[in-house]
GROMACS .gro file of C-alpha atoms in nm:
model
  498
    1MET     CA    1 -12.512   2.774   3.533
    2ILE     CA    2 -12.413   3.108   3.610
    3ARG     CA    3 -12.125   3.075   3.337
    4SER     CA    4 -12.456   2.989   3.099
    5MET     CA    5 -12.625   3.353   3.109
    6SER     CA    6 -12.567   3.596   2.866
    7ARG     CA    7 -12.304   3.892   3.027
    8ALA     CA    8 -12.257   4.229   2.941
    9PRO     CA    9 -11.965   4.355   2.738
   10ARG     CA   10 -11.635   4.399   2.932
   11ALA     CA   11 -11.603   4.749   3.104
   12GLY     CA   12 -11.226   4.807   3.038
   13PHE     CA   13 -11.207   4.971   3.354
   14ARG     CA   14 -10.828   4.967   3.489
   15VAL     CA   15 -10.693   5.083   3.831
   16GLY     CA   16 -10.690   5.477   3.931
   17ASP     CA   17 -11.011   5.579   3.752
   18ARG     CA   18 -11.203   5.776   3.967
   19VAL     CA   19 -11.590   5.636   3.912
   20HIS     CA   20 -11.940   5.820   4.101
   21HIS     CA   21 -12.179   5.503   4.250
   22ARG     CA   22 -12.486   5.673   4.311
   23GLU     CA   23 -12.535   5.519   4.683
   24PHE     CA   24 -12.101   5.504   4.818
   25GLY     CA   25 -12.038   5.848   4.627
   26GLU     CA   26 -11.719   5.899   4.446
   27GLY     CA   27 -11.445   5.630   4.442
   28LEU     CA   28 -11.120   5.466   4.360
   29ILE     CA   29 -11.046   5.177   4.159
   30VAL     CA   30 -10.766   5.005   4.305
   31GLU     CA   31 -10.842   4.653   4.194
   32VAL     CA   32 -11.000   4.506   3.899
   33ARG     CA   33 -11.028   4.093   3.830
   34GLU     CA   34 -11.214   4.002   3.464
   35ARG     CA   35 -11.452   3.758   3.496
   36ASP     CA   36 -11.613   3.569   3.234
   37GLY     CA   37 -11.805   3.882   2.999
   38PHE     CA   38 -11.788   4.089   3.299
   39GLU     CA   39 -11.516   4.283   3.593
   40VAL     CA   40 -11.546   4.252   3.926
   41LEU     CA   41 -11.392   4.614   4.051
   42GLU     CA   42 -11.217   4.706   4.431
   43ILE     CA   43 -11.337   5.016   4.504
   44ALA     CA   44 -11.242   5.278   4.768
   45PHE     CA   45 -11.589   5.455   4.846
   46PRO     CA   46 -11.578   5.769   5.131
   47ASP     CA   47 -11.682   5.506   5.417
   48GLY     CA   48 -11.364   5.198   5.300
   49ILE     CA   49 -11.339   4.957   5.023
   50ARG     CA   50 -11.641   4.749   4.814
   51ARG     CA   51 -11.644   4.463   4.559
   52LEU     CA   52 -11.898   4.618   4.294
   53THR     CA   53 -11.916   4.450   3.926
   54SER     CA   54 -11.841   4.597   3.613
   55LEU     CA   55 -12.285   4.565   3.487
   56TYR     CA   56 -12.303   4.834   3.764
   57PRO     CA   57 -12.377   5.179   3.535
   58LEU     CA   58 -12.095   5.372   3.650
   59GLU     CA   59 -11.996   5.762   3.634
   60THR     CA   60 -11.666   5.934   3.587
   61ALA     CA   61 -11.578   6.140   3.860
   62ARG     CA   62 -11.448   6.498   3.757
   63GLY     CA   63 -11.405   6.389   3.378
   64GLN     CA   64 -11.140   6.143   3.502
   65GLY     CA   65 -11.126   5.831   3.410
   66ARG     CA   66 -11.326   5.658   3.139
   67ALA     CA   67 -11.685   5.602   3.123
   68ARG     CA   68 -11.827   5.237   3.109
   69PRO     CA   69 -12.037   5.219   2.792
   70GLY     CA   70 -12.400   5.225   2.821
   71ALA     CA   71 -12.368   5.405   3.165
   72GLY     CA   72 -12.786   5.482   3.122
   73SER     CA   73 -12.892   5.177   3.170
   74GLN     CA   74 -13.157   5.058   3.415
   75THR     CA   75 -12.896   4.714   3.451
   76ALA     CA   76 -12.805   4.759   3.791
   77ALA     CA   77 -12.633   4.514   4.055
   78THR     CA   78 -12.447   4.672   4.391
   79ALA     CA   79 -12.299   4.532   4.725
   80SER     CA   80 -12.506   4.757   5.006
   81ALA     CA   81 -12.410   4.826   5.361
   82THR     CA   82 -12.663   4.722   5.625
   83GLU     CA   83 -12.701   4.644   5.966
   84ALA     CA   84 -12.386   4.889   5.988
   85ALA     CA   85 -12.191   4.800   6.311
   86PRO     CA   86 -11.967   4.994   6.487
   87LEU     CA   87 -11.592   4.994   6.496
   88SER     CA   88 -11.320   5.205   6.670
   89GLY     CA   89 -11.238   5.472   6.556
   90GLY     CA   90 -11.609   5.547   6.425
   91LEU     CA   91 -11.625   5.333   6.139
   92ALA     CA   92 -11.873   5.103   6.056
   93VAL     CA   93 -11.852   4.764   5.898
   94PRO     CA   94 -12.178   4.547   5.756
   95ALA     CA   95 -12.281   4.357   5.934
   96ARG     CA   96 -12.409   4.094   5.646
   97THR     CA   97 -12.362   4.247   5.285
   98GLN     CA   98 -12.689   4.193   4.998
   99PHE     CA   99 -12.742   4.229   4.615
  100ARG     CA  100 -13.025   4.464   4.520
  101VAL     CA  101 -13.081   4.344   4.223
  102ALA     CA  102 -13.227   4.539   3.892
  103GLY     CA  103 -13.354   4.514   3.556
  104GLY     CA  104 -13.218   4.210   3.367
  105SER     CA  105 -12.885   4.099   3.557
  106GLU     CA  106 -13.206   3.979   3.840
  107ASP     CA  107 -13.135   3.588   3.819
  108LEU     CA  108 -12.750   3.636   3.804
  109PHE     CA  109 -12.715   3.855   4.113
  110GLN     CA  110 -12.989   3.643   4.291
  111THR     CA  111 -12.789   3.312   4.152
  112LEU     CA  112 -12.458   3.486   4.260
  113ARG     CA  113 -12.690   3.566   4.644
  114THR     CA  114 -12.864   3.211   4.746
  115GLY     CA  115 -12.633   2.953   4.454
  116PRO     CA  116 -12.606   2.712   4.337
  117TYR     CA  117 -12.308   2.768   4.214
  118ASP     CA  118 -12.231   2.548   3.921
  119ASP     CA  119 -11.885   2.729   3.885
  120PRO     CA  120 -11.615   2.704   4.196
  121ARG     CA  121 -11.519   3.093   4.101
  122ASP     CA  122 -11.882   3.223   4.173
  123PHE     CA  123 -11.889   3.079   4.476
  124ASP     CA  124 -11.567   3.232   4.545
  125LEU     CA  125 -11.652   3.572   4.421
  126ARG     CA  126 -11.981   3.582   4.709
  127LEU     CA  127 -11.752   3.433   4.964
  128ARG     CA  128 -11.509   3.699   4.870
  129ILE     CA  129 -11.741   3.994   4.912
  130GLU     CA  130 -11.892   3.854   5.219
  131ARG     CA  131 -11.478   3.832   5.383
  132PHE     CA  132 -11.420   4.186   5.230
  133ALA     CA  133 -11.708   4.384   5.351
  134LEU     CA  134 -11.643   4.299   5.724
  135HIS     CA  135 -11.301   4.387   5.792
  136ARG     CA  136 -11.231   4.770   5.805
  137GLY     CA  137 -10.978   4.847   6.057
  138PHE     CA  138 -10.554   4.674   6.060
  139ASP     CA  139 -10.665   4.310   6.255
  140ARG     CA  140 -10.588   4.180   5.951
  141LEU     CA  141 -10.411   4.180   5.619
  142LEU     CA  142 -10.631   4.183   5.346
  143SER     CA  143 -10.368   4.221   5.059
  144LEU     CA  144 -10.236   3.834   5.176
  145ASP     CA  145 -10.502   3.652   4.955
  146LEU     CA  146 -10.469   3.832   4.658
  147LEU     CA  147 -10.076   3.718   4.654
  148HIS     CA  148  -9.950   3.496   4.373
  149ASP     CA  149  -9.625   3.303   4.339
  150VAL     CA  150  -9.554   3.435   4.700
  151GLN     CA  151  -9.417   3.209   4.966
  152LYS     CA  152  -9.579   3.395   5.266
  153TYR     CA  153  -9.338   3.436   5.634
  154ASP     CA  154  -9.476   3.509   5.975
  155HIS     CA  155  -9.192   3.741   6.033
  156GLN     CA  156  -9.306   3.939   5.708
  157SER     CA  157  -9.687   3.940   5.814
  158GLN     CA  158  -9.566   4.115   6.193
  159ALA     CA  159  -9.315   4.371   5.969
  160CYS     CA  160  -9.631   4.483   5.775
  161MET     CA  161  -9.875   4.481   6.047
  162ASN     CA  162  -9.646   4.662   6.270
  163VAL     CA  163  -9.590   4.972   6.039
  164LEU     CA  164  -9.969   4.994   5.944
  165ARG     CA  165 -10.056   4.973   6.331
  166ARG     CA  166  -9.811   5.099   6.491
  167LEU     CA  167  -9.552   5.320   6.241
  168ARG     CA  168  -9.883   5.451   6.113
  169GLY     CA  169  -9.692   5.379   5.756
  170ARG     CA  170  -9.343   5.554   5.779
  171ALA     CA  171  -9.093   5.282   5.842
  172LEU     CA  172  -8.734   5.209   5.805
  173LEU     CA  173  -8.763   4.872   5.681
  174ALA     CA  174  -8.419   4.720   5.767
  175ASP     CA  175  -8.413   4.342   5.770
  176GLU     CA  176  -8.091   4.139   5.670
  177VAL     CA  177  -8.026   4.083   5.304
  178GLY     CA  178  -8.272   3.748   5.213
  179LEU     CA  179  -8.544   3.809   5.420
  180GLY     CA  180  -8.780   4.023   5.190
  181LYS     CA  181  -8.822   4.316   5.246
  182THR     CA  182  -8.975   4.429   4.913
  183ILE     CA  183  -9.219   4.211   4.953
  184GLU     CA  184  -9.303   4.336   5.300
  185ALA     CA  185  -9.281   4.629   5.124
  186GLY     CA  186  -9.545   4.588   4.847
  187ILE     CA  187  -9.797   4.395   5.108
  188ILE     CA  188  -9.806   4.721   5.322
  189LEU     CA  189  -9.868   4.914   4.945
  190LYS     CA  190 -10.164   4.664   4.868
  191GLU     CA  191 -10.308   4.689   5.172
  192TYR     CA  192 -10.319   5.078   5.159
  193LEU     CA  193 -10.413   5.092   4.770
  194LEU     CA  194 -10.663   4.780   4.873
  195ARG     CA  195 -10.851   5.057   5.206
  196GLY     CA  196 -10.849   5.330   4.991
  197LEU     CA  197 -10.597   5.479   5.215
  198VAL     CA  198 -10.341   5.517   4.954
  199GLN     CA  199 -10.469   5.688   4.565
  200ARG     CA  200 -10.165   5.793   4.453
  201ALA     CA  201  -9.815   5.534   4.506
  202LEU     CA  202  -9.437   5.634   4.364
  203ILE     CA  203  -9.160   5.354   4.406
  204LEU     CA  204  -8.810   5.567   4.372
  205VAL     CA  205  -8.553   5.229   4.307
  206PRO     CA  206  -8.210   5.235   4.145
  207ALA     CA  207  -8.169   5.205   3.758
  208SER     CA  208  -8.114   4.874   3.751
  209LEU     CA  209  -8.385   4.770   3.927
  210VAL     CA  210  -8.683   4.947   3.734
  211GLU     CA  211  -8.806   4.615   3.570
  212GLN     CA  212  -8.704   4.416   3.818
  213TRP     CA  213  -8.929   4.545   4.043
  214ASP     CA  214  -9.206   4.673   3.780
  215GLN     CA  215  -9.218   4.282   3.687
  216GLU     CA  216  -9.257   4.186   4.111
  217LEU     CA  217  -9.506   4.447   4.076
  218ARG     CA  218  -9.706   4.250   3.818
  219ARG     CA  219  -9.664   3.946   3.857
  220LYS     CA  220  -9.673   3.878   4.194
  221PHE     CA  221  -9.940   4.185   4.309
  222ASP     CA  222 -10.123   4.246   4.038
  223LEU     CA  223 -10.047   4.601   4.008
  224GLU     CA  224  -9.995   4.794   3.695
  225PHE     CA  225  -9.723   5.102   3.774
  226ALA     CA  226  -9.641   5.299   3.455
  227VAL     CA  227  -9.246   5.400   3.425
  228LEU     CA  228  -9.150   5.733   3.449
  229LYS     CA  229  -9.032   5.763   3.090
  230HIS     CA  230  -8.930   6.103   2.906
  231GLY     CA  231  -9.218   6.209   2.667
  232THR     CA  232  -9.512   6.006   2.837
  233ALA     CA  233  -9.750   6.218   3.085
  234TRP     CA  234  -9.633   6.008   3.325
  235TRP     CA  235  -9.696   6.274   3.626
  236GLU     CA  236 -10.112   6.215   3.580
  237GLU     CA  237 -10.058   5.839   3.655
  238PRO     CA  238 -10.155   5.701   3.965
  239LEU     CA  239  -9.921   5.480   4.013
  240LEU     CA  240  -9.590   5.547   3.891
  241LEU     CA  241  -9.213   5.373   3.929
  242ALA     CA  242  -8.912   5.516   3.886
  243SER     CA  243  -8.550   5.573   3.903
  244MET     CA  244  -8.389   5.823   4.168
  245ASP     CA  245  -8.158   5.969   3.971
  246THR     CA  246  -8.460   6.025   3.664
  247ALA     CA  247  -8.694   6.190   3.879
  248LYS     CA  248  -8.455   6.447   4.132
  249LEU     CA  249  -8.337   6.585   3.773
  250LEU     CA  250  -8.450   6.935   3.729
  251ARG     CA  251  -8.670   6.901   3.467
  252HIS     CA  252  -8.857   6.613   3.644
  253ARG     CA  253  -8.859   6.740   3.970
  254ASP     CA  254  -9.145   6.972   3.991
  255LYS     CA  255  -9.358   6.740   3.818
  256VAL     CA  256  -9.350   6.460   4.129
  257ALA     CA  257  -9.328   6.674   4.376
  258ALA     CA  258  -9.671   6.880   4.218
  259ALA     CA  259  -9.855   6.518   4.216
  260SER     CA  260  -9.881   6.442   4.568
  261PHE     CA  261  -9.808   6.078   4.627
  262ASP     CA  262  -9.959   6.015   4.888
  263LEU     CA  263  -9.692   5.691   4.965
  264VAL     CA  264  -9.382   5.662   4.880
  265VAL     CA  265  -9.090   5.404   4.842
  266VAL     CA  266  -8.771   5.392   4.862
  267ASP     CA  267  -8.579   5.093   4.790
  268GLU     CA  268  -8.182   5.099   4.871
  269ALA     CA  269  -8.251   5.386   5.092
  270HIS     CA  270  -7.884   5.412   5.220
  271ARG     CA  271  -7.807   5.615   4.907
  272LEU     CA  272  -8.033   5.943   5.091
  273LYS     CA  273  -7.722   5.892   5.405
  274ASN     CA  274  -7.667   6.250   5.363
  275GLN     CA  275  -7.916   6.512   5.457
  276LYS     CA  276  -7.669   6.741   5.184
  277THR     CA  277  -7.717   6.512   4.901
  278LEU     CA  278  -7.989   6.636   4.590
  279ALA     CA  279  -8.150   6.260   4.637
  280TRP     CA  280  -8.215   6.355   5.037
  281LYS     CA  281  -8.354   6.712   4.979
  282PHE     CA  282  -8.540   6.617   4.602
  283LEU     CA  283  -8.725   6.331   4.880
  284ASP     CA  284  -8.772   6.538   5.182
  285ARG     CA  285  -8.951   6.795   4.948
  286LEU     CA  286  -9.239   6.522   4.850
  287ALA     CA  287  -9.343   6.480   5.218
  288PRO     CA  288  -9.609   6.200   5.121
  289ARG     CA  289  -9.817   6.088   5.386
  290TYR     CA  290  -9.671   5.772   5.430
  291ILE     CA  291  -9.317   5.648   5.345
  292LEU     CA  292  -9.140   5.355   5.370
  293LEU     CA  293  -8.741   5.357   5.314
  294LEU     CA  294  -8.536   4.994   5.227
  295THR     CA  295  -8.226   4.907   5.297
  296ALA     CA  296  -8.002   4.610   5.496
  297THR     CA  297  -7.722   4.854   5.562
  298PRO     CA  298  -7.885   5.160   5.727
  299VAL     CA  299  -7.509   5.209   5.863
  300GLN     CA  300  -7.236   5.171   5.648
  301ASN     CA  301  -6.916   5.403   5.810
  302ASP     CA  302  -7.115   5.655   6.010
  303LEU     CA  303  -7.443   5.650   6.264
  304HIS     CA  304  -7.481   5.970   6.180
  305GLU     CA  305  -7.586   5.788   5.824
  306LEU     CA  306  -7.940   5.619   6.057
  307TYR     CA  307  -7.988   5.972   6.139
  308ASN     CA  308  -8.051   6.127   5.849
  309LEU     CA  309  -8.256   5.809   5.717
  310VAL     CA  310  -8.487   5.882   5.981
  311GLN     CA  311  -8.485   6.191   6.023
  312LEU     CA  312  -8.699   6.134   5.620
  313LEU     CA  313  -8.981   5.965   5.830
  314ARG     CA  314  -8.998   6.168   6.189
  315PRO     CA  315  -8.791   6.413   6.213
  316GLY     CA  316  -8.722   6.584   6.538
  317LEU     CA  317  -8.696   6.194   6.712
  318LEU     CA  318  -8.348   6.174   6.772
  319GLY     CA  319  -8.346   6.537   6.825
  320THR     CA  320  -8.072   6.755   6.601
  321TYR     CA  321  -7.788   6.626   6.466
  322ARG     CA  322  -7.557   6.820   6.703
  323THR     CA  323  -7.728   6.672   7.002
  324PHE     CA  324  -7.752   6.305   6.818
  325GLY     CA  325  -7.404   6.269   6.822
  326ARG     CA  326  -7.295   6.373   7.173
  327GLU     CA  327  -7.538   6.101   7.316
  328PHE     CA  328  -7.553   5.854   7.131
  329MET     CA  329  -7.191   5.814   6.903
  330ARG     CA  330  -6.881   5.671   7.090
  331ARG     CA  331  -6.622   6.001   7.058
  332GLY     CA  332  -6.334   5.819   6.822
  333ASP     CA  333  -6.585   5.538   6.657
  334LYS     CA  334  -6.872   5.706   6.420
  335ARG     CA  335  -6.991   5.353   6.364
  336MET     CA  336  -7.040   5.262   6.802
  337PRO     CA  337  -7.336   5.346   6.947
  338GLN     CA  338  -7.364   5.413   7.321
  339ASN     CA  339  -7.711   5.464   7.505
  340THR     CA  340  -7.795   5.177   7.296
  341GLY     CA  341  -8.069   5.068   7.524
  342ARG     CA  342  -8.236   5.465   7.490
  343LEU     CA  343  -8.146   5.442   7.095
  344ALA     CA  344  -8.292   5.145   7.081
  345ALA     CA  345  -8.601   5.253   7.197
  346LEU     CA  346  -8.703   5.591   7.019
  347LEU     CA  347  -8.579   5.358   6.640
  348SER     CA  348  -8.845   5.125   6.738
  349GLU     CA  349  -9.064   5.374   6.692
  350THR     CA  350  -8.934   5.416   6.341
  351MET     CA  351  -8.722   5.132   6.242
  352ILE     CA  352  -8.806   4.761   6.153
  353ARG     CA  353  -8.548   4.503   6.160
  354THR     CA  354  -8.614   4.154   6.124
  355THR     CA  355  -8.214   3.917   6.164
  356ARG     CA  356  -8.216   3.567   5.957
  357ALA     CA  357  -8.145   3.409   6.319
  358SER     CA  358  -8.493   3.548   6.461
  359THR     CA  359  -8.680   3.402   6.181
  360SER     CA  360  -8.798   3.002   6.171
  361ILE     CA  361  -8.657   2.958   5.778
  362ARG     CA  362  -8.407   2.811   5.744
  363PHE     CA  363  -8.085   2.961   5.532
  364PRO     CA  364  -7.835   2.673   5.393
  365LYS     CA  365  -7.506   2.697   5.605
  366ARG     CA  366  -7.304   2.983   5.578
  367GLU     CA  367  -6.894   2.850   5.576
  368VAL     CA  368  -6.679   3.133   5.577
  369THR     CA  369  -6.307   3.109   5.517
  370ASN     CA  370  -6.062   3.407   5.573
  371VAL     CA  371  -5.748   3.351   5.334
  372MET     CA  372  -5.442   3.545   5.367
  373PHE     CA  373  -5.195   3.657   5.099
  374ASP     CA  374  -4.889   3.808   5.191
  375LEU     CA  375  -4.770   4.128   4.985
  376SER     CA  376  -4.520   4.128   4.751
  377ASP     CA  377  -4.229   4.364   4.819
  378ALA     CA  378  -4.391   4.600   4.600
  379GLU     CA  379  -4.697   4.553   4.734
  380ARG     CA  380  -4.582   4.654   5.055
  381GLU     CA  381  -4.344   4.925   4.996
  382LEU     CA  382  -4.663   5.123   4.831
  383TYR     CA  383  -4.932   5.052   5.092
  384ASP     CA  384  -4.655   5.199   5.351
  385ASN     CA  385  -4.654   5.524   5.144
  386VAL     CA  386  -5.033   5.586   5.055
  387THR     CA  387  -5.062   5.517   5.397
  388LYS     CA  388  -4.846   5.739   5.518
  389PHE     CA  389  -4.950   5.999   5.247
  390VAL     CA  390  -5.337   5.970   5.362
  391ARG     CA  391  -5.267   6.071   5.808
  392ARG     CA  392  -5.022   6.368   5.625
  393VAL     CA  393  -5.257   6.496   5.443
  394LEU     CA  394  -5.514   6.450   5.672
  395HIS     CA  395  -5.346   6.595   5.965
  396ALA     CA  396  -5.239   6.950   5.733
  397HIS     CA  397  -5.681   6.970   5.696
  398ARG     CA  398  -5.880   7.109   5.981
  399GLU     CA  399  -6.289   7.055   6.017
  400PRO     CA  400  -6.436   7.128   5.837
  401ARG     CA  401  -6.320   7.210   5.523
  402ARG     CA  402  -6.192   6.883   5.500
  403GLY     CA  403  -6.445   6.688   5.423
  404ALA     CA  404  -6.444   6.680   5.031
  405ILE     CA  405  -6.063   6.568   5.101
  406LYS     CA  406  -6.155   6.326   5.311
  407LEU     CA  407  -6.361   6.129   5.115
  408THR     CA  408  -6.090   6.068   4.860
  409LEU     CA  409  -5.840   5.997   5.104
  410LEU     CA  410  -6.091   5.752   5.253
  411THR     CA  411  -6.140   5.560   4.941
  412LEU     CA  412  -5.807   5.571   4.840
  413GLN     CA  413  -5.699   5.351   5.186
  414LYS     CA  414  -6.026   5.125   5.083
  415GLU     CA  415  -5.847   5.091   4.679
  416MET     CA  416  -5.561   5.006   4.820
  417GLY     CA  417  -5.665   4.684   5.027
  418SER     CA  418  -5.816   4.579   4.691
  419SER     CA  419  -5.583   4.622   4.451
  420THR     CA  420  -5.276   4.878   4.374
  421PHE     CA  421  -5.497   4.893   4.012
  422ALA     CA  422  -5.813   5.017   4.196
  423ALA     CA  423  -5.589   5.356   4.333
  424ILE     CA  424  -5.419   5.438   4.038
  425PRO     CA  425  -5.716   5.610   3.907
  426THR     CA  426  -5.749   5.816   4.219
  427LEU     CA  427  -5.402   5.928   4.254
  428SER     CA  428  -5.397   6.079   3.911
  429LYS     CA  429  -5.761   6.270   4.036
  430LEU     CA  430  -5.596   6.397   4.331
  431MET     CA  431  -5.300   6.511   4.091
  432ALA     CA  432  -5.570   6.805   4.019
  433ARG     CA  433  -5.630   6.921   4.307
  434GLU     CA  434  -5.424   7.148   4.557
  435GLY     CA  435  -5.430   7.201   4.914
  436PRO     CA  436  -5.198   7.146   5.257
  437GLY     CA  437  -5.029   6.809   5.180
  438LEU     CA  438  -5.075   6.777   4.890
  439GLU     CA  439  -4.700   6.753   4.761
  440ARG     CA  440  -4.737   6.719   4.356
  441SER     CA  441  -4.352   6.553   4.349
  442GLU     CA  442  -4.466   6.346   4.644
  443MET     CA  443  -4.842   6.207   4.460
  444GLU     CA  444  -4.647   6.188   4.111
  445ALA     CA  445  -4.362   5.953   4.266
  446LEU     CA  446  -4.677   5.767   4.435
  447LEU     CA  447  -4.856   5.692   4.110
  448ARG     CA  448  -4.536   5.606   3.938
  449GLN     CA  449  -4.488   5.330   4.181
  450ALA     CA  450  -4.818   5.229   4.187
  451ARG     CA  451  -4.811   5.142   3.763
  452SER     CA  452  -4.469   5.000   3.849
  453ILE     CA  453  -4.607   4.716   4.003
  454GLU     CA  454  -4.764   4.396   3.784
  455SER     CA  455  -4.779   4.132   3.986
  456ASN     CA  456  -5.090   4.101   4.246
  457ALA     CA  457  -5.060   3.838   4.526
  458LYS     CA  458  -5.434   3.837   4.616
  459MET     CA  459  -5.483   3.760   4.234
  460GLU     CA  460  -5.238   3.462   4.221
  461GLY     CA  461  -5.379   3.323   4.577
  462THR     CA  462  -5.761   3.381   4.403
  463ALA     CA  463  -5.636   3.227   4.089
  464LYS     CA  464  -5.522   2.866   4.276
  465LEU     CA  465  -5.813   2.854   4.484
  466LEU     CA  466  -6.070   2.852   4.132
  467SER     CA  467  -5.802   2.612   3.958
  468ALA     CA  468  -5.837   2.351   4.278
  469SER     CA  469  -6.228   2.332   4.220
  470ARG     CA  470  -6.473   2.256   3.882
  471GLU     CA  471  -6.751   2.498   4.059
  472LYS     CA  472  -6.875   2.802   3.921
  473PHE     CA  473  -6.748   3.079   4.143
  474VAL     CA  474  -6.894   3.436   4.199
  475ILE     CA  475  -6.647   3.693   4.255
  476PHE     CA  476  -6.736   4.046   4.439
  477THR     CA  477  -6.578   4.351   4.489
  478GLN     CA  478  -6.569   4.687   4.575
  479PHE     CA  479  -6.451   4.850   4.256
  480ARG     CA  480  -6.432   4.850   3.879
  481ALA     CA  481  -6.097   4.831   3.795
  482THR     CA  482  -6.028   4.592   4.057
  483LEU     CA  483  -6.323   4.336   3.889
  484GLU     CA  484  -6.140   4.470   3.540
  485PHE     CA  485  -5.802   4.330   3.659
  486LEU     CA  486  -5.957   3.994   3.780
  487ALA     CA  487  -6.110   3.929   3.442
  488ARG     CA  488  -5.831   4.005   3.272
  489SER     CA  489  -5.559   3.774   3.427
  490LEU     CA  490  -5.831   3.492   3.491
  491ARG     CA  491  -5.918   3.493   3.052
  492ASN     CA  492  -5.483   3.514   3.023
  493LEU     CA  493  -5.491   3.208   3.252
  494GLY     CA  494  -5.701   3.044   3.023
  495MET     CA  495  -6.000   3.059   3.304
  496LYS     CA  496  -6.382   3.127   3.144
  497VAL     CA  497  -6.500   3.454   3.273
  498ALA     CA  498  -6.861   3.590   3.229
   0.00000   0.00000   0.00000
């Protein structure tokens, strides 16, 4: 019945357009749903979210957005609130929604109000309008009904409700790998947009994840983010997706800061573990009202890394840098906390961490087997010599000036645990440095010794494991030099390596 009626031409609205309604005032379009001949608009007005159709004449506000053709028409259809019931916080929620009709659309909207409904989508539209009008507070997640191709889990809903209600939109989402931190961030983002609490949002991710995030936002959340690219007026976009490295560039950072984003989401947030880095300072400068930091590893080497992340969310929550170290870090082991009860209580005010064991999700059973390899005599001798060198140089450098050399030496020690081939580039770089304990003759000897080793016990053992099975394998390694050595060696043995 409805579909057979004549309808107005498509309005062409888009998310982010600012419009003006003669009753509800200025609003921001946060959702656009296409229907046969018109669009259903979800608009954030000062009193909350309202869902209207593009058949209603809307005017642009302050010259922004795009005016709808025929805005001077007398045809009108609005959802107006009557019999408002007060809620906590001074808000009001309509007790019911009425359609007020004028002009040529009277029959159409009378049918939407009373039925019958020949097309299930029209009935669904009416129900969703009614439901939407009844929810203002965070007593439920409105966005869950608007997701696509998303498996919903209780732990994700609980995490989102905690962020929205208890943590007030400033949270470190530190769920273990595979539990859906990205989905949780998307739900929270969508929720704020639906309720009109966020009008401008920025998502910062590693460059390698920009395309993945863009696709996920479109497909699962119906959110179209502009991607920060050179030569485009990206700073005018209300929803922006960018790599952290691109956003913090000198030619971009001032415009990003001036855009005054309401919500900022940062993926792989453990990269902000050092407050002396440009990335940390850049994010701190943005000072958004809401901020979500996503990482499965908030602590990697030092509890101060966690401190620096919390400083972006709730400055001062964990005290000063020094008092945090004295109160919560064990002397001699920077990864192990003390006063764990007190620390957990403070972290609960800004961090949510869900473990796999605490969920009802059935993951494939993980079987771990440690395979021990005996180093060759040459490898063992080099490892011992490098370890002695690292200890001696660290002892020769006194705090606080040994920060840079300490990082280099710790990396060198890790590389030796990976492969001798991984350590060669770092040893070469050390040759150009000067300082206490950095004896050039000793470094030259270590470099010659490393280059003379052609075999690798770990690679030989790995090759035996691979050749004993016809299954496909994924090999992880931290250092590119080790990766390249493994790939080259396995190919020489006739194995296919992608």
